[in-house]
CSV table of C-alpha atoms in Angstrom, one decimal:
chain,number,residue,atom,x,y,z
A,1,MET,CA,1.3,-30.3,-1.5
A,2,ARG,CA,-0.4,-27.2,-2.8
A,3,ASP,CA,1.5,-24.8,-5.1
A,4,LEU,CA,2.4,-21.8,-3.1
A,5,ALA,CA,4.0,-20.0,-6.1
A,6,GLY,CA,0.7,-20.3,-7.9
A,7,ILE,CA,-1.3,-19.0,-4.9
A,8,GLU,CA,1.0,-16.1,-4.4
A,9,ALA,CA,1.0,-15.3,-8.2
A,10,SER,CA,-2.8,-15.1,-8.1
A,11,LEU,CA,-2.7,-12.8,-5.0
A,12,VAL,CA,-0.1,-10.5,-6.6
A,13,LYS,CA,-2.1,-10.3,-9.8
A,14,ALA,CA,-5.2,-9.4,-7.8
A,15,MET,CA,-3.3,-6.6,-6.0
A,16,GLN,CA,-1.9,-5.4,-9.3
A,17,ASP,CA,-5.4,-5.3,-10.7
A,18,SER,CA,-6.3,-3.0,-7.9
A,19,THR,CA,-8.4,-5.5,-6.0
A,20,VAL,CA,-9.1,-4.2,-2.5
A,21,PRO,CA,-7.9,-6.5,0.3
A,22,GLU,CA,-11.5,-6.9,1.6
A,23,ALA,CA,-12.8,-8.3,-1.7
A,24,ARG,CA,-14.6,-11.7,-1.5
A,25,ALA,CA,-13.0,-12.6,-4.8
A,26,LEU,CA,-9.8,-13.3,-2.9
A,27,ASP,CA,-11.4,-16.0,-0.7
A,28,THR,CA,-10.4,-18.9,-3.0
A,29,ALA,CA,-6.7,-17.8,-3.1
A,30,LEU,CA,-6.7,-17.1,0.7
A,31,LYS,CA,-8.2,-20.5,1.4
A,32,GLY,CA,-5.5,-22.1,-0.7
A,33,GLN,CA,-2.8,-20.2,1.1
A,34,ARG,CA,-4.3,-21.2,4.5
A,35,ALA,CA,-4.4,-24.8,3.4
A,36,TRP,CA,-0.8,-24.6,2.3
A,37,VAL,CA,0.1,-23.2,5.7
A,38,SER,CA,-1.8,-26.1,7.4
A,39,ASP,CA,0.2,-28.6,5.3
A,40,MET,CA,3.5,-26.9,6.3
A,41,TRP,CA,2.5,-26.9,10.0
A,42,ASN,CA,1.1,-30.4,9.9
A,43,ARG,CA,-2.0,-29.1,11.8
A,44,PRO,CA,-5.0,-27.0,11.0
A,45,CYS,CA,-4.3,-23.2,10.6
A,46,THR,CA,-7.1,-21.7,12.8
A,47,PRO,CA,-8.4,-18.2,12.0
A,48,THR,CA,-6.6,-16.8,14.9
A,49,ALA,CA,-3.3,-18.4,13.9
A,50,TYR,CA,-3.8,-17.2,10.3
A,51,ALA,CA,-4.4,-13.6,11.6
A,52,GLY,CA,-1.3,-14.0,13.7
A,53,LEU,CA,0.6,-15.1,10.6
A,54,ALA,CA,-0.6,-11.9,8.9
A,55,ASP,CA,0.9,-9.9,11.8
A,56,ILE,CA,4.3,-11.7,11.3
A,57,TYR,CA,4.2,-11.1,7.5
A,58,GLU,CA,3.6,-7.4,8.2
A,59,SER,CA,6.2,-6.9,10.9
A,60,HIS,CA,9.1,-9.4,10.3
A,61,PRO,CA,11.8,-7.8,8.1
A,62,ASP,CA,12.5,-11.1,6.3
A,63,PHE,CA,8.8,-11.6,5.3
A,64,VAL,CA,8.5,-7.9,4.4
A,65,GLN,CA,11.5,-8.1,2.1
A,66,ARG,CA,10.4,-11.4,0.5
A,67,ASP,CA,6.8,-10.1,-0.1
A,68,GLN,CA,8.2,-6.9,-1.6
A,69,THR,CA,10.1,-9.0,-4.2
A,70,LEU,CA,6.8,-10.4,-5.3
A,71,GLY,CA,5.2,-7.0,-5.9
A,72,LYS,CA,5.4,-3.4,-4.8
A,73,ASP,CA,3.4,-2.9,-1.6
A,74,PHE,CA,2.5,-6.6,-1.5
A,75,SER,CA,4.0,-6.8,2.1
A,76,ARG,CA,1.2,-4.4,3.3
A,77,TRP,CA,-1.6,-5.6,1.0
A,78,LEU,CA,-1.3,-9.4,1.8
A,79,PRO,CA,-1.6,-9.1,5.6
A,80,ALA,CA,-4.6,-6.8,5.1
A,81,ALA,CA,-6.2,-9.3,2.7
A,82,MET,CA,-5.5,-12.2,5.2
A,83,ARG,CA,-7.2,-10.4,8.1
A,84,ALA,CA,-10.1,-9.5,5.9
A,85,GLY,CA,-10.4,-13.1,4.9
A,86,VAL,CA,-10.3,-14.2,8.5
A,87,ARG,CA,-13.2,-11.9,9.3
A,88,ARG,CA,-15.3,-13.7,6.6
A,89,MET,CA,-14.4,-17.3,7.8
A,90,PRO,CA,-17.4,-19.0,9.4
A,91,GLU,CA,-15.3,-20.8,11.9
A,92,ALA,CA,-13.9,-17.5,13.2
A,93,TRP,CA,-17.4,-16.7,14.5
A,94,GLY,CA,-17.8,-19.6,16.9
A,95,ASN,CA,-21.1,-19.7,18.7
A,96,HIS,CA,-21.7,-16.0,18.3
A,97,ARG,CA,-23.9,-16.5,15.3
A,98,LYS,CA,-26.9,-18.7,16.1
A,99,SER,CA,-28.9,-17.9,13.0
A,100,GLY,CA,-27.8,-17.7,9.4
A,101,ASN,CA,-24.6,-18.8,7.7
A,102,ALA,CA,-23.6,-15.6,6.1
A,103,PRO,CA,-20.2,-14.5,7.5
A,104,ASN,CA,-21.1,-10.8,7.5
A,105,ALA,CA,-24.8,-11.1,8.6
A,106,GLY,CA,-24.2,-9.4,12.0
A,107,PRO,CA,-21.7,-7.5,14.2
A,108,ILE,CA,-18.2,-8.8,14.6
A,109,PRO,CA,-18.0,-11.0,17.7
A,110,CYS,CA,-15.2,-11.1,20.3
A,111,LEU,CA,-12.3,-11.6,17.9
A,112,PRO,CA,-8.6,-10.8,18.8
A,113,PRO,CA,-7.6,-7.2,18.1
A,114,SER,CA,-5.4,-8.3,15.2
A,115,ILE,CA,-8.5,-9.7,13.4
A,116,ALA,CA,-11.2,-7.3,14.5
A,117,ALA,CA,-9.3,-3.9,14.2
A,118,PRO,CA,-7.1,-3.5,11.2
A,119,ALA,CA,-7.3,0.3,11.6
A,120,ARG,CA,-4.9,0.1,14.5
A,121,ARG,CA,-2.3,-1.4,12.2
A,122,GLY,CA,-1.9,1.7,10.1
A,123,LEU,CA,-4.4,0.6,7.4
A,124,PRO,CA,-7.2,2.8,6.3
A,125,ASP,CA,-10.3,2.9,8.5
A,126,ARG,CA,-12.9,0.6,6.9
A,127,PRO,CA,-16.5,0.2,7.9
A,128,GLY,CA,-16.9,-2.6,10.4
A,129,SER,CA,-13.3,-2.6,11.6
A,130,SER,CA,-12.3,-1.1,15.0
A,131,ALA,CA,-15.7,0.6,15.6
A,132,ARG,CA,-17.0,-2.6,17.2
A,133,MET,CA,-14.3,-2.8,19.9
A,134,SER,CA,-13.9,-0.5,22.9
A,135,PRO,CA,-11.2,-0.3,25.5
A,136,ALA,CA,-11.7,-1.9,28.8
A,137,ARG,CA,-9.6,-1.7,32.0
A,138,GLY,CA,-5.9,-2.3,31.4
A,139,SER,CA,-4.8,-3.5,28.0
A,140,ARG,CA,-7.6,-5.9,27.4
A,141,ARG,CA,-10.5,-5.2,25.0
A,142,ARG,CA,-14.1,-6.1,25.4
A,143,CYS,CA,-16.9,-6.5,22.9
A,144,ILE,CA,-19.7,-4.0,22.6
A,145,ARG,CA,-23.0,-5.9,22.7
């Protein structure tokens, strides 16, 4: 089993070193955390599930309290880093990217709002976040093509 304490320590250190949640330098630690989650769940942690876990980490009082003990503001920084990591995961792109393997080579495809639009979660508006989603009828969202 992977060492969660070591993974969390590296993420806390990155936050304390003023690493932005969108930094590609976090990919190794986030991949380790996601693998640890897969081990705990005894099944693969899909990008959508990982983004959902970020939502839980951000909203559930027990997770917020636990993450705050690891570092001040870690309970906001970690979910933002997890969502940013999901946006860079090749498997999150499905069949939307026919050419090239670079995760950020084109526009964000039809991802769930929790992945595609961190600005709606009280995080600073970042280039490439919610600008690619537009409201459709009802509460559903559609992709702009």
